Amino acid sequence: MRILVLWRQCAVDSKMRKTDIDHAFSLYKYDTKNEYFYFNIYNGRFAEDYSWIEEKMFDAVIFHYTAMELRGLDQRWNNFLQLMTNVWREYPCKKVIMAQDDYKFTERIWNLALGIKADTIYTIIRECDHPILYPKDKMGNIKIKVILTGYVEEDYINKLHLQSHRDRKYDVVYRACKPPYNYGKHSQMKYELATFFDQKLKNTGLVCDLANTDHNKGAMLGDSWFAFLASSRITVGCLGGSGLADIKGIYWKKVAEYMTLHPEASYEETKAACFPEVEENLTGVISPRIFDAAITRTCQVLIGEDYQDILRPGTDYIVLDKGFGNINEVTEKMKDIDYCEEIANNCYERVVKSQNYTYAKLAKQIADDMGQIDHEKMHSDELSKYIEGMCKKNNETVMDEIRLKGIG
């Protein structure tokens, strides 16, 4: 089958998160039975950029989650939605959407799915929350399937030269970007962890590098992220995701306007001003950095005991109670080098060595679903070369635009 992947690269590779690149290209890398062609939508392409597409070309089109991030940009998304509906609505192929951060601007995912007559939406949202974000009366016969936010990229296992815990530079490391307040109290936790542990671990003798970031400023991107994790015995963390659903983006807009006028406002103040009656109603999801820490055999201290049955509390990670009541006990465990290394090795065995959570598994899952096509279009080397050429032309144009604007 010939499969077109619409994705969004908005910076040079070194300035993008590894997870985004690994996730998008896992299909091409690990599904050798099908042909994949990547078309960078950047900030939305023009109609003429798609004019070469003919009915004989594609058996499936995938809207990767990086492309779906465009929905946060109002006018660009509206133009993109209209164009995609025109291009794909009656196009005879399987149509798939891969969404992440589904809790924001969810209605725009619905609109695209219905506009192109999508077959499947792959979501990171747990099934228990589907009635909130993907209600049956809205989605009709569109299949909603669960995948993870990230997976184990096996290439990194072979590239990394890991030291024993006793030889690592740091005892504890962490980085996190401050999430917008419209994601609720739950999402603020990952940002608050840096400050909390920085205070609690003072005078303990533990060597720490704990900091928050301003978006990508101060963040560890590319290979530096894995090198950072591998330099430490321990990292801390919690479930990702949002505590509440902002389906229409109303809270996002209110918070943005309020923070413009009150940039130093606390979460509690902002919530009282922007969405005082809204209760948190979503379940957190496991984040890609948990898999990254497993790869580097870095012991994890995580809040709570529910990590989607992937990690076992007390065995694959050290449990920090949600109210932080056991912090003294946790700190003593963090000082025990041999214990932490044992926990890290347990996590490695379960998550990495088991090969249950690899990008290869993700690619197989998607490919197996794609295989259910009634009339596959005829294979043609000449046509494939033409498609590859048109995608390459577009992608080079996009990268020229990015470099011209000085991004990355």
PDB file of C-alpha atoms in Angstrom, residues 177-301:
ATOM      1  CA  CYS A 177       8.043  23.327  30.955  1.00  0.00           C
ATOM      2  CA  LYS A 178       5.290  25.276  32.707  1.00  0.00           C
ATOM      3  CA  PRO A 179       1.916  24.233  31.243  1.00  0.00           C
ATOM      4  CA  PRO A 180      -0.839  26.803  30.664  1.00  0.00           C
ATOM      5  CA  TYR A 181      -3.316  27.054  33.518  1.00  0.00           C
ATOM      6  CA  ASN A 182      -6.193  25.986  31.286  1.00  0.00           C
ATOM      7  CA  TYR A 183      -4.991  22.384  31.616  1.00  0.00           C
ATOM      8  CA  GLY A 184      -6.035  22.344  35.245  1.00  0.00           C
ATOM      9  CA  LYS A 185      -4.302  21.655  38.544  1.00  0.00           C
ATOM     10  CA  HIS A 186      -3.218  18.178  37.474  1.00  0.00           C
ATOM     11  CA  SER A 187      -0.956  19.490  34.729  1.00  0.00           C
ATOM     12  CA  GLN A 188       0.758  21.980  37.070  1.00  0.00           C
ATOM     13  CA  MET A 189       2.270  19.143  39.056  1.00  0.00           C
ATOM     14  CA  LYS A 190       5.070  18.372  36.605  1.00  0.00           C
ATOM     15  CA  TYR A 191       6.202  21.990  36.789  1.00  0.00           C
ATOM     16  CA  GLU A 192       5.933  22.157  40.571  1.00  0.00           C
ATOM     17  CA  LEU A 193       8.060  19.034  41.004  1.00  0.00           C
ATOM     18  CA  ALA A 194      11.295  20.874  40.185  1.00  0.00           C
ATOM     19  CA  THR A 195      10.723  23.471  42.894  1.00  0.00           C
ATOM     20  CA  PHE A 196       9.471  20.918  45.408  1.00  0.00           C
ATOM     21  CA  PHE A 197      12.429  18.562  45.063  1.00  0.00           C
ATOM     22  CA  ASP A 198      14.940  21.394  44.824  1.00  0.00           C
ATOM     23  CA  GLN A 199      13.815  22.528  48.276  1.00  0.00           C
ATOM     24  CA  LYS A 200      13.417  19.081  49.829  1.00  0.00           C
ATOM     25  CA  LEU A 201      16.780  17.747  48.662  1.00  0.00           C
ATOM     26  CA  LYS A 202      18.861  20.651  49.943  1.00  0.00           C
ATOM     27  CA  ASN A 203      21.337  19.611  52.629  1.00  0.00           C
ATOM     28  CA  THR A 204      20.791  15.924  51.850  1.00  0.00           C
ATOM     29  CA  GLY A 205      24.150  15.513  50.118  1.00  0.00           C
ATOM     30  CA  LEU A 206      22.458  14.559  46.846  1.00  0.00           C
ATOM     31  CA  VAL A 207      23.886  16.220  43.725  1.00  0.00           C
ATOM     32  CA  CYS A 208      20.964  17.633  41.718  1.00  0.00           C
ATOM     33  CA  ASP A 209      20.235  19.437  38.461  1.00  0.00           C
ATOM     34  CA  LEU A 210      16.569  20.377  38.740  1.00  0.00           C
ATOM     35  CA  ALA A 211      15.059  23.171  36.682  1.00  0.00           C
ATOM     36  CA  ASN A 212      11.996  24.377  34.849  1.00  0.00           C
ATOM     37  CA  THR A 213      12.134  25.643  31.281  1.00  0.00           C
ATOM     38  CA  ASP A 214      10.458  28.319  29.217  1.00  0.00           C
ATOM     39  CA  HIS A 215       9.128  26.230  26.332  1.00  0.00           C
ATOM     40  CA  ASN A 216      12.327  25.068  24.546  1.00  0.00           C
ATOM     41  CA  LYS A 217      14.522  27.627  26.306  1.00  0.00           C
ATOM     42  CA  GLY A 218      16.603  25.638  28.753  1.00  0.00           C
ATOM     43  CA  ALA A 219      15.140  22.331  27.562  1.00  0.00           C
ATOM     44  CA  MET A 220      17.225  19.312  26.669  1.00  0.00           C
ATOM     45  CA  LEU A 221      16.466  18.471  23.040  1.00  0.00           C
ATOM     46  CA  GLY A 222      17.752  15.874  20.619  1.00  0.00           C
ATOM     47  CA  ASP A 223      20.495  13.540  21.840  1.00  0.00           C
ATOM     48  CA  SER A 224      21.255  15.854  24.766  1.00  0.00           C
ATOM     49  CA  TRP A 225      18.052  14.714  26.500  1.00  0.00           C
ATOM     50  CA  PHE A 226      19.178  11.089  26.666  1.00  0.00           C
ATOM     51  CA  ALA A 227      22.693  12.120  27.681  1.00  0.00           C
ATOM     52  CA  PHE A 228      21.155  14.211  30.465  1.00  0.00           C
ATOM     53  CA  LEU A 229      19.055  11.328  31.788  1.00  0.00           C
ATOM     54  CA  ALA A 230      21.961   8.894  31.506  1.00  0.00           C
ATOM     55  CA  SER A 231      24.142  11.214  33.601  1.00  0.00           C
ATOM     56  CA  SER A 232      21.926  10.713  36.640  1.00  0.00           C
ATOM     57  CA  ARG A 233      20.877   7.901  38.963  1.00  0.00           C
ATOM     58  CA  ILE A 234      17.379   9.294  39.456  1.00  0.00           C
ATOM     59  CA  THR A 235      14.750  11.435  37.796  1.00  0.00           C
ATOM     60  CA  VAL A 236      11.324  12.450  39.079  1.00  0.00           C
ATOM     61  CA  GLY A 237       7.967  12.659  37.360  1.00  0.00           C
ATOM     62  CA  CYS A 238       4.215  12.193  37.273  1.00  0.00           C
ATOM     63  CA  LEU A 239       1.431  11.380  34.847  1.00  0.00           C
ATOM     64  CA  GLY A 240       1.084  13.723  31.893  1.00  0.00           C
ATOM     65  CA  GLY A 241      -2.020  15.127  30.296  1.00  0.00           C
ATOM     66  CA  SER A 242      -4.655  17.580  31.444  1.00  0.00           C
ATOM     67  CA  GLY A 243      -7.055  17.533  34.351  1.00  0.00           C
ATOM     68  CA  LEU A 244      -9.903  18.974  32.322  1.00  0.00           C
ATOM     69  CA  ALA A 245     -11.285  18.977  28.816  1.00  0.00           C
ATOM     70  CA  ASP A 246     -11.150  22.267  26.918  1.00  0.00           C
ATOM     71  CA  ILE A 247     -13.150  21.009  23.954  1.00  0.00           C
ATOM     72  CA  LYS A 248     -13.806  24.360  22.311  1.00  0.00           C
ATOM     73  CA  GLY A 249     -10.626  26.095  23.488  1.00  0.00           C
ATOM     74  CA  ILE A 250     -12.672  28.508  25.600  1.00  0.00           C
ATOM     75  CA  TYR A 251     -10.543  28.171  28.748  1.00  0.00           C
ATOM     76  CA  TRP A 252      -7.351  28.522  26.704  1.00  0.00           C
ATOM     77  CA  LYS A 253      -8.508  31.866  25.297  1.00  0.00           C
ATOM     78  CA  LYS A 254      -9.712  33.166  28.650  1.00  0.00           C
ATOM     79  CA  VAL A 255      -6.468  32.208  30.365  1.00  0.00           C
ATOM     80  CA  ALA A 256      -4.343  33.725  27.597  1.00  0.00           C
ATOM     81  CA  GLU A 257      -6.218  37.018  27.866  1.00  0.00           C
ATOM     82  CA  TYR A 258      -6.057  37.034  31.661  1.00  0.00           C
ATOM     83  CA  MET A 259      -2.333  36.207  31.796  1.00  0.00           C
ATOM     84  CA  THR A 260      -1.591  39.038  29.364  1.00  0.00           C
ATOM     85  CA  LEU A 261      -3.007  41.437  31.939  1.00  0.00           C
ATOM     86  CA  HIS A 262      -1.802  39.504  35.004  1.00  0.00           C
ATOM     87  CA  PRO A 263       1.428  37.711  34.017  1.00  0.00           C
ATOM     88  CA  GLU A 264       2.346  36.879  37.641  1.00  0.00           C
ATOM     89  CA  ALA A 265      -1.032  35.429  38.572  1.00  0.00           C
ATOM     90  CA  SER A 266      -1.114  32.098  40.401  1.00  0.00           C
ATOM     91  CA  TYR A 267      -3.066  29.083  39.193  1.00  0.00           C
ATOM     92  CA  GLU A 268      -5.701  29.542  41.915  1.00  0.00           C
ATOM     93  CA  GLU A 269      -6.214  33.209  41.032  1.00  0.00           C
ATOM     94  CA  THR A 270      -6.425  32.449  37.300  1.00  0.00           C
ATOM     95  CA  LYS A 271      -8.882  29.594  37.768  1.00  0.00           C
ATOM     96  CA  ALA A 272     -11.119  31.771  39.932  1.00  0.00           C
ATOM     97  CA  ALA A 273     -11.138  34.437  37.230  1.00  0.00           C
ATOM     98  CA  CYS A 274     -11.443  32.228  34.134  1.00  0.00           C
ATOM     99  CA  PHE A 275     -13.194  28.932  34.934  1.00  0.00           C
ATOM    100  CA  PRO A 276     -14.247  28.907  38.603  1.00  0.00           C
ATOM    101  CA  GLU A 277     -17.005  26.292  38.321  1.00  0.00           C
ATOM    102  CA  VAL A 278     -15.102  23.782  36.177  1.00  0.00           C
ATOM    103  CA  GLU A 279     -14.192  20.493  37.851  1.00  0.00           C
ATOM    104  CA  GLU A 280     -11.292  18.348  36.705  1.00  0.00           C
ATOM    105  CA  ASN A 281     -12.636  15.248  34.999  1.00  0.00           C
ATOM    106  CA  LEU A 282      -9.834  13.579  33.013  1.00  0.00           C
ATOM    107  CA  THR A 283      -7.419  10.797  33.898  1.00  0.00           C
ATOM    108  CA  GLY A 284      -3.682  11.382  33.464  1.00  0.00           C
ATOM    109  CA  VAL A 285      -1.645   9.422  30.927  1.00  0.00           C
ATOM    110  CA  ILE A 286       1.848   7.995  30.941  1.00  0.00           C
ATOM    111  CA  SER A 287       4.382  10.340  29.320  1.00  0.00           C
ATOM    112  CA  PRO A 288       7.207   9.619  26.830  1.00  0.00           C
ATOM    113  CA  ARG A 289       9.891  10.584  29.334  1.00  0.00           C
ATOM    114  CA  ILE A 290       9.004   7.537  31.429  1.00  0.00           C
ATOM    115  CA  PHE A 291      10.112   5.336  28.526  1.00  0.00           C
ATOM    116  CA  ASP A 292      13.207   7.501  28.047  1.00  0.00           C
ATOM    117  CA  ALA A 293      14.221   7.018  31.679  1.00  0.00           C
ATOM    118  CA  ALA A 294      13.675   3.273  31.323  1.00  0.00           C
ATOM    119  CA  ILE A 295      16.070   3.208  28.344  1.00  0.00           C
ATOM    120  CA  THR A 296      18.806   5.012  30.293  1.00  0.00           C
ATOM    121  CA  ARG A 297      18.269   2.816  33.372  1.00  0.00           C
ATOM    122  CA  THR A 298      17.553   5.911  35.428  1.00  0.00           C
ATOM    123  CA  CYS A 299      15.539   5.236  38.578  1.00  0.00           C
ATOM    124  CA  GLN A 300      12.230   7.076  38.609  1.00  0.00           C
ATOM    125  CA  VAL A 301      10.423   8.658  41.544  1.00  0.00           C
TER     126      VAL A 301
END
